[in-house]
């Protein structure tokens, strides 16, 4: 028994099957571990109660005076807004400008025009600035009310409430920061044009701002699209490209609404939240999906890229809370922001919310995405190691330093190595010889396929609206055929670029396909690891959708040098799964499932790219789609033995040969006795 264990360990160390069979299981373990870690986050042991880190905010510590006679002013402004409901943008801007001037505020306008997919988004913003009596115009807070909200519904009470608060704030002398009141025609293009011009990041079609104040410390958007009383407040906080405001701003809004004024707050459209595990998980996954897509969820979202913390307050339901309650919420939030001595920085900028008073910080949830990205890295490293080894015939065996023992016929056996120690005999598999890797072709091929992603990236962001759907269907068909065509091209390029250094080079497991798959997984793992620190949700979503691509080489026909060719090819089983994982097909399925329609999805994607600079499409077309194409090349090429990596000289049956050596040694010992 003592001699058997060292023999087993030595055999395991040299067993080449360990390199080829273990990494796929380790990769699967990493991916499953990342998913399991994600589902543990809603538990109390992994999440925390929210808290205010910035002591200067003092949320809910002041009395809000908005009410009384202000209600009459609000009703008068509501009539003004109703009268402008069917008027054009120019007439609306004129009237709102007059109201601002009547309140004693400085007024300015800004015209803008964006063109995406042949559709023109144009309008005119109007805003006014209340200069702080106790300030020096170096800091400012923004109050936004879009004329039409995200659902294209007239923000009737929201605009009227902004006009009323502008008049109300003018009477107070306690402000230490300027307050900017902004009314935009829509919820996305207008705020984006204004905030970009405010930071002098204008583009063609965007007019500069004639009137500015200091650095923006925060922004609050009001969405009150109906005239009846409301029940609760929905707080939207997701920004462009998954960016989030400082958690203190969200906590301040929740504390004031729920704690000071008794208004229930909700998030991620979870109208009924019972604080159960399922409710927490659903809220967290909804937030991750929206952050992963990177699209705007309200007027506040466009402020995030400029390091301006912002949220949108939306009234929900029908209850007993009126416009005055909403006004007191806004007043109290502005009073808290007015207390700040510096920009919000104490609390978290990377977090996952699962309830209004419970969150998970980046240090807790980041291992989930890192584990998924690590699954690709494991496969890549294993492929790289295997590509530097030769397996096969006698030329593939490296002679040990000691003289090999004799076999049955009394001759040295080149196929196994026998080591004796303290009476124990270890029969080891052959040591693979190192081989030189030809990196130029696989590396150029991987980079070239990733560069092809620039074609759909440009096409779907600049094509006319009427051609988006036909072009997408045509591209879907082309992407299904592309791996097959490249798998025919790849072996011919490999044959012309391979120059053996000797007449009889050792047979190598480092086929161009193995290197191709290794480099593709390495690049994908590197991208996902980097992306997870910027947009965790997008990295995790992309990693999970791409996770089957890590196993295509292990599942392709006879992918391992140690495996004998089988007449039944699993290619027919892999191809349907690979087809379903095609990014264009998944996009079409998602559009159908969400009832948005493919045309609407493509329009919104082009608008997000051209107006707000959303780079989710870069991840889709330049990272995810090329990885899928390269996986298809591996599957199709593996079925035909691309690169000559299946030459029939597999190292098989070394265990039987080892047994023969042991039997021969036993027979010689008996003869000696």
XYZ file of C-alpha atoms in Angstrom:
673
model
C 0.000 0.000 0.000
C 2.912 2.321 0.777
C 4.341 1.796 -2.686
C 1.051 2.168 -4.480
C 0.350 5.731 -3.285
C 3.605 7.303 -4.550
C 3.103 5.467 -7.808
C -0.404 6.880 -8.117
C 0.741 10.424 -7.405
C 3.604 10.210 -9.889
C 1.286 8.801 -12.541
C -1.251 11.550 -11.880
C 1.404 14.220 -12.240
C 2.468 12.960 -15.645
C -0.974 11.936 -16.860
C -1.697 14.225 -19.849
C -5.398 13.519 -19.557
C -5.457 15.690 -16.424
C -4.649 18.798 -18.458
C -7.412 18.136 -20.956
C -10.203 16.835 -18.759
C -9.910 18.934 -15.596
C -9.989 22.552 -16.934
C -13.545 22.371 -18.366
C -14.811 21.203 -14.993
C -12.872 23.937 -13.194
C -14.322 26.501 -15.602
C -17.830 25.184 -15.010
C -17.205 25.323 -11.266
C -16.152 28.986 -11.527
C -19.246 29.934 -13.527
C -21.624 28.050 -11.240
C -19.859 29.538 -8.229
C -20.410 33.043 -9.602
C -24.118 32.364 -10.123
C -24.527 30.832 -6.665
C -22.709 33.801 -5.116
C -25.141 36.150 -6.856
C -28.144 34.331 -5.421
C -26.687 34.544 -1.921
C -26.581 38.341 -1.957
C -30.224 38.968 -0.866
C -29.585 37.118 2.400
C -29.111 39.161 5.547
C -25.598 37.770 5.983
C -24.419 39.327 2.711
C -26.419 42.583 2.540
C -26.511 45.638 4.797
C -28.910 48.284 5.987
C -28.521 51.642 4.255
C -27.172 54.585 6.241
C -26.172 58.212 5.742
C -22.394 58.639 5.551
C -22.285 62.424 5.011
C -23.213 64.005 8.317
C -23.683 67.454 6.758
C -26.804 66.318 4.884
C -28.968 66.109 8.024
C -31.968 64.693 6.120
C -35.341 65.452 7.639
C -33.871 67.691 10.332
C -35.509 70.888 9.039
C -39.132 71.886 8.858
C -40.523 72.199 5.323
C -42.740 75.264 4.967
C -44.049 74.645 1.468
C -47.849 74.755 1.592
C -50.679 77.073 2.519
C -50.970 79.913 0.009
C -48.555 78.169 -2.360
C -51.352 75.773 -3.201
C -53.300 78.567 -4.890
C -50.251 79.515 -6.953
C -49.792 75.875 -7.936
C -53.385 75.635 -9.165
C -52.931 78.788 -11.254
C -49.780 77.356 -12.853
C -51.603 74.080 -13.552
C -54.144 76.013 -15.614
C -51.290 77.651 -17.520
C -49.755 74.261 -18.259
C -53.113 72.828 -19.353
C -53.552 75.704 -21.788
C -50.153 74.923 -23.342
C -50.717 71.177 -23.646
C -51.484 71.280 -27.380
C -49.252 74.199 -28.288
C -45.877 74.054 -29.984
C -42.521 74.069 -28.250
C -41.774 77.710 -29.107
C -44.996 78.991 -27.581
C -44.495 76.819 -24.505
C -40.961 78.118 -23.981
C -42.142 81.719 -24.333
C -44.818 81.281 -21.686
C -42.575 79.450 -19.200
C -39.898 82.114 -19.684
C -42.428 84.801 -18.840
C -43.407 82.960 -15.642
C -39.748 82.702 -14.592
C -39.244 86.416 -15.243
C -42.334 87.294 -13.222
C -40.727 85.452 -10.284
C -37.650 87.671 -10.533
C -35.292 85.045 -12.022
C -32.777 85.251 -14.850
C -34.010 83.297 -17.867
C -32.149 81.718 -20.792
C -32.896 79.345 -23.669
C -31.048 76.696 -25.578
C -31.846 75.090 -28.914
C -30.673 71.598 -29.771
C -30.980 69.093 -32.600
C -29.879 65.441 -32.747
C -30.183 63.112 -35.728
C -30.102 59.345 -35.192
C -31.188 56.725 -37.727
C -32.528 59.497 -39.931
C -34.841 60.728 -37.147
C -34.416 64.331 -35.960
C -34.804 65.058 -32.249
C -34.989 68.799 -31.773
C -36.438 71.286 -29.362
C -35.657 74.202 -27.082
C -34.856 74.156 -23.386
C -35.745 76.988 -21.048
C -34.146 77.490 -17.653
C -33.655 80.086 -14.967
C -31.092 80.595 -12.222
C -31.727 81.628 -8.649
C -28.474 83.138 -7.370
C -27.801 82.252 -3.768
C -27.934 85.223 -1.386
C -25.252 83.590 0.777
C -23.161 82.066 -1.979
C -20.512 83.084 -4.471
C -21.947 81.293 -7.547
C -19.385 78.475 -7.387
C -21.902 75.665 -6.724
C -25.399 74.936 -7.955
C -28.254 72.434 -7.644
C -30.607 71.597 -10.530
C -34.358 70.994 -10.420
C -35.625 69.397 -13.647
C -39.134 68.870 -14.957
C -39.505 67.480 -18.486
C -42.559 68.653 -20.411
C -43.193 65.031 -21.349
C -41.947 62.132 -19.246
C -40.375 58.832 -20.308
C -43.800 57.492 -21.329
C -44.388 60.573 -23.511
C -47.154 61.741 -21.144
C -47.601 65.415 -20.287
C -45.884 66.100 -16.963
C -48.690 68.395 -15.908
C -48.237 68.629 -12.159
C -44.458 68.224 -12.421
C -43.951 71.376 -14.498
C -46.495 73.339 -12.431
C -44.757 72.257 -9.225
C -41.354 73.361 -10.567
C -42.726 76.803 -11.438
C -44.282 77.093 -7.989
C -41.064 76.031 -6.225
C -39.075 78.561 -8.263
C -41.311 81.331 -6.972
C -41.241 79.884 -3.441
C -37.437 79.423 -3.248
C -36.918 83.002 -4.432
C -38.405 84.311 -1.185
C -35.887 82.460 1.023
C -32.493 83.888 1.910
C -30.986 80.707 3.353
C -29.562 79.290 0.115
C -25.796 78.955 -0.062
C -25.854 77.367 -3.519
C -27.433 78.589 -6.740
C -30.560 76.763 -7.857
C -31.217 76.119 -11.547
C -34.788 75.422 -12.705
C -34.805 73.532 -16.007
C -37.793 72.678 -18.215
C -37.071 70.455 -21.236
C -39.346 69.301 -24.079
C -38.601 65.616 -23.438
C -36.912 63.474 -20.808
C -33.716 62.487 -22.642
C -32.556 64.635 -25.556
C -33.346 67.943 -23.842
C -31.557 67.236 -20.540
C -28.630 65.676 -22.423
C -28.217 68.764 -24.608
C -28.398 71.077 -21.611
C -25.960 69.231 -19.318
C -23.444 68.667 -22.116
C -23.539 72.363 -23.027
C -23.251 73.309 -19.358
C -19.959 71.410 -19.231
C -18.860 72.843 -22.603
C -19.064 69.418 -24.266
C -21.207 70.620 -27.140
C -21.604 68.868 -30.485
C -22.978 70.018 -33.854
C -26.582 71.094 -33.501
C -26.269 71.976 -29.798
C -26.316 75.653 -28.900
C -24.083 76.895 -26.077
C -25.695 78.105 -22.879
C -25.913 81.893 -22.557
C -26.212 81.677 -18.778
C -24.277 79.441 -16.372
C -23.606 79.043 -12.675
C -21.072 77.044 -10.618
C -20.243 73.352 -10.399
C -23.333 71.153 -10.222
C -23.607 69.385 -6.853
C -26.769 67.421 -7.545
C -29.960 67.243 -9.596
C -33.551 66.258 -8.785
C -36.091 65.497 -11.520
C -39.846 65.664 -10.913
C -42.240 63.320 -12.721
C -45.863 64.019 -11.702
C -47.881 63.235 -14.841
C -51.428 63.324 -13.422
C -53.583 65.750 -11.448
C -55.034 63.503 -8.739
C -53.424 62.664 -5.419
C -50.747 59.977 -5.282
C -49.963 57.088 -2.972
C -46.182 56.624 -3.026
C -42.928 57.820 -4.589
C -40.883 55.798 -7.029
C -37.191 56.749 -6.978
C -35.229 56.129 -10.190
C -31.466 56.196 -9.787
C -29.981 54.213 -12.721
C -27.687 56.250 -14.898
C -26.232 55.902 -18.373
C -23.803 52.968 -18.827
C -24.733 51.575 -15.421
C -23.446 54.592 -13.501
C -25.079 55.299 -10.162
C -25.400 58.374 -7.949
C -23.768 58.499 -4.569
C -25.764 56.295 -2.236
C -26.164 59.172 0.227
C -28.412 61.025 -2.234
C -30.726 58.039 -2.597
C -30.757 57.474 1.166
C -31.546 61.147 1.733
C -34.572 61.006 -0.582
C -35.845 57.821 1.085
C -35.265 59.170 4.582
C -37.127 62.402 3.877
C -40.036 60.793 2.026
C -40.565 57.830 4.349
C -39.176 59.075 7.649
C -40.089 62.748 7.729
C -43.250 62.925 5.602
C -44.589 59.360 5.801
C -44.655 58.746 2.041
C -43.816 55.192 1.061
C -40.864 54.931 -1.343
C -40.231 52.202 -3.908
C -37.650 51.381 -6.571
C -37.307 49.264 -9.743
C -41.105 49.279 -10.173
C -41.582 46.990 -7.185
C -44.860 48.484 -6.059
C -45.403 45.845 -3.375
C -42.272 44.802 -1.508
C -42.679 42.422 1.455
C -38.935 42.237 2.253
C -38.864 38.519 1.422
C -35.987 36.769 -0.314
C -37.903 36.626 -3.608
C -38.770 40.330 -3.464
C -35.176 41.286 -2.719
C -33.845 39.064 -5.491
C -36.361 40.392 -8.024
C -35.531 44.005 -7.158
C -31.802 43.343 -7.427
C -32.101 41.513 -10.768
C -34.290 44.271 -12.219
C -31.695 46.846 -11.277
C -28.909 44.717 -12.733
C -30.797 44.291 -16.014
C -31.359 48.021 -16.406
C -27.781 48.830 -15.455
C -26.502 46.123 -17.783
C -28.398 47.568 -20.733
C -26.928 50.959 -19.848
C -29.962 52.955 -21.037
C -31.405 56.000 -19.297
C -34.309 55.578 -16.893
C -35.202 59.261 -16.594
C -33.938 62.827 -16.960
C -31.523 62.234 -14.084
C -29.573 59.569 -16.009
C -27.823 62.008 -18.352
C -26.204 63.835 -15.417
C -24.189 60.776 -14.273
C -21.404 60.926 -16.898
C -20.600 64.428 -15.671
C -20.222 63.297 -12.049
C -23.463 64.957 -10.999
C -25.500 62.837 -8.579
C -29.171 62.822 -9.561
C -32.445 60.957 -9.032
C -35.958 61.166 -10.467
C -38.979 61.282 -8.145
C -42.089 59.788 -9.756
C -45.527 59.813 -8.165
C -47.299 56.434 -8.208
C -50.831 55.259 -7.544
C -53.843 57.064 -6.161
C -53.859 57.928 -2.473
C -54.140 60.835 -0.098
C -50.766 62.581 -0.746
C -51.150 65.817 -2.725
C -48.886 68.214 -4.627
C -47.941 70.025 -1.432
C -46.470 66.810 0.007
C -44.417 66.354 -3.137
C -43.240 69.962 -2.872
C -42.163 69.454 0.735
C -40.129 66.398 -0.288
C -38.286 68.439 -2.923
C -37.794 71.365 -0.532
C -36.342 69.162 2.191
C -33.960 67.421 -0.253
C -32.743 70.795 -1.493
C -32.274 71.995 2.076
C -30.095 68.928 2.737
C -28.026 69.428 -0.425
C -27.684 73.088 0.488
C -25.839 72.034 3.672
C -23.062 70.257 1.780
C -19.571 71.668 2.167
C -18.140 69.497 -0.630
C -19.268 67.114 -3.341
C -20.885 63.880 -2.185
C -18.105 61.339 -1.771
C -18.420 59.614 1.600
C -20.786 56.838 0.575
C -20.755 54.199 -2.185
C -20.867 54.780 -5.936
C -20.972 51.039 -6.749
C -23.799 49.108 -5.124
C -26.844 46.933 -5.725
C -30.115 47.936 -4.083
C -32.625 45.241 -3.176
C -34.916 47.448 -1.115
C -35.091 51.106 -0.223
C -33.207 50.388 3.009
C -30.965 47.458 2.018
C -27.987 47.243 -0.340
C -24.887 45.259 -1.288
C -21.562 47.013 -1.804
C -19.042 46.321 -4.566
C -16.719 44.353 -2.309
C -19.465 41.792 -1.754
C -20.932 41.361 -5.226
C -17.805 41.774 -7.395
C -16.522 38.180 -6.850
C -19.573 36.925 -8.739
C -18.565 38.531 -12.043
C -14.882 37.842 -11.425
C -15.602 34.139 -10.973
C -17.501 34.010 -14.277
C -14.654 35.823 -16.024
C -12.213 33.444 -14.337
C -13.966 30.516 -16.005
C -12.807 31.763 -19.404
C -9.308 32.408 -18.098
C -9.002 28.830 -16.792
C -9.865 27.405 -20.207
C -7.504 29.853 -21.909
C -4.554 28.960 -19.655
C -5.186 25.245 -20.057
C -5.318 25.619 -23.821
C -2.121 27.636 -23.800
C -0.269 24.987 -21.765
C -1.589 22.193 -23.953
C -0.555 24.067 -27.078
C 3.072 23.869 -25.964
C 3.112 20.106 -25.634
C 3.523 17.396 -28.228
C 1.684 14.119 -27.999
C 1.837 11.104 -30.162
C 4.526 8.851 -31.507
C 7.987 8.089 -30.312
C 9.360 11.437 -31.332
C 7.051 13.030 -28.839
C 8.701 11.372 -25.865
C 11.327 13.182 -23.846
C 13.835 10.737 -22.392
C 14.207 10.959 -18.631
C 17.468 11.947 -17.077
C 18.012 8.421 -15.749
C 18.326 5.506 -18.090
C 14.936 3.954 -18.803
C 14.281 0.479 -17.523
C 14.059 -2.509 -19.812
C 10.759 -3.901 -20.912
C 9.618 -7.398 -21.810
C 11.990 -7.846 -24.687
C 14.929 -6.485 -22.751
C 14.920 -3.279 -24.753
C 14.296 0.222 -23.539
C 10.636 1.174 -23.803
C 10.297 4.671 -25.255
C 6.568 4.822 -24.560
C 6.612 4.653 -20.772
C 8.999 5.637 -18.014
C 9.633 3.323 -15.068
C 10.897 4.673 -11.755
C 11.899 2.429 -8.843
C 12.213 3.696 -5.272
C 12.401 1.617 -2.077
C 11.015 -1.403 -3.824
C 8.058 0.465 -5.324
C 7.654 0.689 -9.091
C 6.004 3.713 -10.777
C 5.077 3.400 -14.440
C 4.599 6.913 -15.826
C 3.041 8.067 -19.089
C 5.348 9.619 -21.652
C 6.559 13.155 -21.014
C 5.285 15.446 -23.776
C 7.957 17.349 -25.605
C 7.755 21.156 -25.768
C 6.910 22.532 -29.164
C 7.123 25.984 -30.644
C 3.802 27.807 -30.976
C 2.926 29.623 -34.161
C 1.057 32.598 -32.712
C 0.878 34.914 -35.681
C -2.077 33.355 -37.499
C -4.345 32.636 -34.481
C -3.627 36.042 -32.946
C -4.199 37.884 -36.232
C -7.371 35.872 -36.788
C -8.748 36.711 -33.319
C -7.978 40.413 -33.704
C -9.394 40.433 -37.219
C -12.706 38.897 -36.140
C -12.977 41.397 -33.293
C -12.309 44.191 -35.786
C -15.232 42.883 -37.874
C -17.482 43.931 -34.997
C -16.988 47.532 -36.081
C -19.161 46.813 -39.134
C -22.444 46.141 -37.257
C -21.503 48.821 -34.723
C -21.368 51.426 -37.479
C -24.180 49.955 -39.550
C -26.910 49.882 -36.912
C -26.023 53.324 -35.563
C -25.989 55.152 -38.896
C -28.446 53.292 -41.129
C -31.783 55.004 -41.882
C -34.732 54.049 -39.753
C -36.526 52.255 -42.590
C -33.538 49.974 -43.250
C -32.750 48.958 -39.680
C -34.910 45.832 -39.533
C -34.025 44.472 -43.035
C -30.340 45.073 -42.390
C -30.554 43.340 -39.025
C -32.201 40.265 -40.559
C -29.572 40.206 -43.290
C -26.786 40.525 -40.751
C -28.284 37.708 -38.667
C -28.140 35.396 -41.677
C -24.599 36.497 -42.502
C -23.429 35.946 -38.919
C -24.785 32.384 -39.022
C -22.816 31.643 -42.190
C -19.652 33.481 -41.210
C -18.164 30.794 -38.880
C -18.537 28.172 -41.621
C -16.812 30.327 -44.194
C -14.004 31.246 -41.800
C -13.501 27.598 -40.841
C -12.793 26.848 -44.529
C -10.407 29.792 -44.752
C -8.541 29.144 -41.517
C -6.893 25.765 -42.394
C -5.663 27.099 -45.728
C -4.063 30.061 -44.014
C -2.610 27.708 -41.401
C -1.123 25.460 -44.104
C 0.560 28.368 -45.853
C 1.870 29.974 -42.653
C 3.253 26.814 -41.003
C 6.935 26.226 -41.641
C 8.204 23.169 -39.724
C 11.691 23.583 -38.339
C 12.675 19.967 -38.884
C 11.809 17.258 -41.420
C 9.989 15.259 -38.753
C 8.530 17.715 -36.276
C 6.843 16.259 -33.202
C 3.089 15.896 -33.542
C 1.583 18.715 -31.559
C -1.667 19.215 -29.732
C -1.101 22.943 -30.277
C -3.174 23.081 -33.404
C -4.116 26.529 -34.653
C -7.645 25.795 -33.450
C -6.476 25.216 -29.900
C -4.529 28.467 -29.913
C -7.485 30.239 -31.519
C -9.832 29.074 -28.787
C -7.284 29.829 -26.057
C -6.663 33.396 -27.243
C -10.376 34.050 -27.715
C -11.198 32.914 -24.159
C -8.227 34.831 -22.778
C -9.370 38.037 -24.465
C -12.973 37.517 -23.361
C -11.944 36.843 -19.753
C -9.724 39.921 -19.745
C -12.521 42.131 -21.115
C -15.061 40.829 -18.608
C -12.693 41.254 -15.658
C -12.024 44.861 -16.614
C -15.643 45.614 -17.434
C -16.872 44.210 -14.105
C -15.155 47.069 -12.263
C -16.947 49.629 -14.451
C -20.329 48.033 -15.099
C -20.732 44.890 -13.030
C -24.169 44.055 -14.389
C -23.127 44.275 -18.041
C -20.030 42.140 -17.393
C -22.005 39.455 -15.577
C -24.785 39.425 -18.175
C -22.305 39.128 -21.044
C -20.313 36.472 -19.207
C -23.340 34.281 -18.527
C -24.586 34.543 -22.110
C -21.097 33.690 -23.373
C -20.344 30.942 -20.833
C -21.193 28.010 -23.163
C -18.547 29.301 -25.581
C -15.835 28.258 -23.117
C -16.684 24.580 -23.653
C -17.002 24.341 -27.441
C -13.455 23.014 -27.842
C -13.973 20.349 -25.185
C -17.292 19.311 -26.786
C -16.161 19.428 -30.404
C -15.406 16.125 -32.201
C -12.249 14.489 -30.791
C -10.873 17.755 -29.446
C -8.330 16.111 -27.191
C -5.115 14.545 -28.408
C -5.695 11.631 -26.062
C -9.098 10.793 -27.427
C -9.634 8.331 -30.214
C -11.751 9.530 -33.131
C -15.347 8.415 -32.880
C -17.679 7.812 -35.805
C -20.503 9.716 -34.108
C -19.774 13.438 -34.393
C -21.291 15.663 -31.654
C -21.157 18.640 -34.007
C -24.840 18.175 -34.798
C -25.599 18.485 -31.083
C -23.447 21.569 -30.555
C -24.597 23.574 -33.560
C -28.240 24.081 -32.441
C -27.042 25.390 -29.058
C -24.489 27.620 -30.751
C -27.166 28.966 -33.088
C -29.452 29.859 -30.181
C -26.577 31.729 -28.542
C -26.071 33.924 -31.602
C -26.246 37.545 -30.336
C -28.512 38.808 -33.170
C -30.921 35.935 -32.556
C -30.966 36.612 -28.819
C -31.615 40.308 -29.486
C -34.593 39.462 -31.682
C -35.931 37.023 -29.089
C -35.564 39.633 -26.338
C -37.365 42.253 -28.442
C -40.251 39.832 -29.061
C -40.410 38.794 -25.394
C -40.526 42.402 -24.155
C -43.212 43.372 -26.727
C -41.103 46.336 -27.809
C -40.532 45.212 -31.374
C -37.188 44.898 -33.115
C -37.497 48.253 -34.863
C -38.129 50.090 -31.600
C -35.184 48.361 -29.926
C -32.829 49.293 -32.771
C -34.080 52.890 -32.781
C -33.552 53.257 -29.049
C -30.097 51.681 -29.308
C -29.076 54.102 -32.069
C -30.483 57.030 -30.063
C -28.641 55.942 -26.921
C -25.399 55.633 -28.876
C -25.669 58.895 -30.787
C -27.131 61.124 -28.071
C -26.055 59.768 -24.688
C -22.911 57.844 -25.606
C -24.085 54.454 -24.343
C -21.336 51.932 -25.069
C -23.316 48.732 -24.500
C -23.265 48.193 -28.259
C -19.462 48.174 -28.198
C -19.567 45.243 -25.785
C -22.179 43.425 -27.884
C -20.618 43.842 -31.332
C -16.895 44.073 -30.521
C -16.605 41.582 -27.637
C -19.579 39.216 -27.400
C -20.341 38.690 -31.099
C -16.670 38.082 -32.129
C -16.323 35.530 -29.308
C -19.375 33.714 -30.690
C -17.951 33.748 -34.228
C -14.623 32.333 -33.053
C -16.427 29.600 -31.119
C -18.287 28.698 -34.311
C -14.992 28.486 -36.197
C -13.667 26.085 -33.546
C -16.758 23.872 -33.787
C -16.849 23.746 -37.593
C -13.088 23.430 -37.898
C -12.949 20.721 -35.225
C -15.346 18.575 -37.190
C -12.954 18.565 -40.158
C -9.697 18.296 -38.210
C -8.449 21.743 -39.070
C -4.726 22.280 -38.923
C -3.773 18.604 -38.936
C -4.098 18.252 -35.192
C -5.772 14.855 -35.463
C -3.232 12.767 -37.296
C -4.137 9.382 -35.823
C -1.087 9.232 -33.580
C -2.880 9.774 -30.298
C -1.211 8.584 -27.137
C -3.647 5.906 -26.129
C -3.348 2.744 -24.133
C -0.285 3.686 -22.132
C -1.902 2.066 -19.117
C -1.977 -1.281 -20.943
C 1.667 -0.867 -21.907
C 2.525 -0.024 -18.326
C 0.789 -3.175 -17.169
C 2.825 -5.182 -19.644
C 6.017 -3.670 -18.232
C 4.964 -4.554 -14.696
C 4.168 -8.147 -15.704
C 7.488 -8.419 -17.515
C 9.352 -7.163 -14.461
C 7.568 -9.722 -12.290
C 8.439 -12.540 -14.649
C 12.130 -11.519 -14.638
C 12.166 -11.457 -10.831
C 10.729 -14.999 -10.693
C 13.345 -16.232 -13.142
C 16.078 -14.658 -11.031
C 14.822 -16.491 -7.958
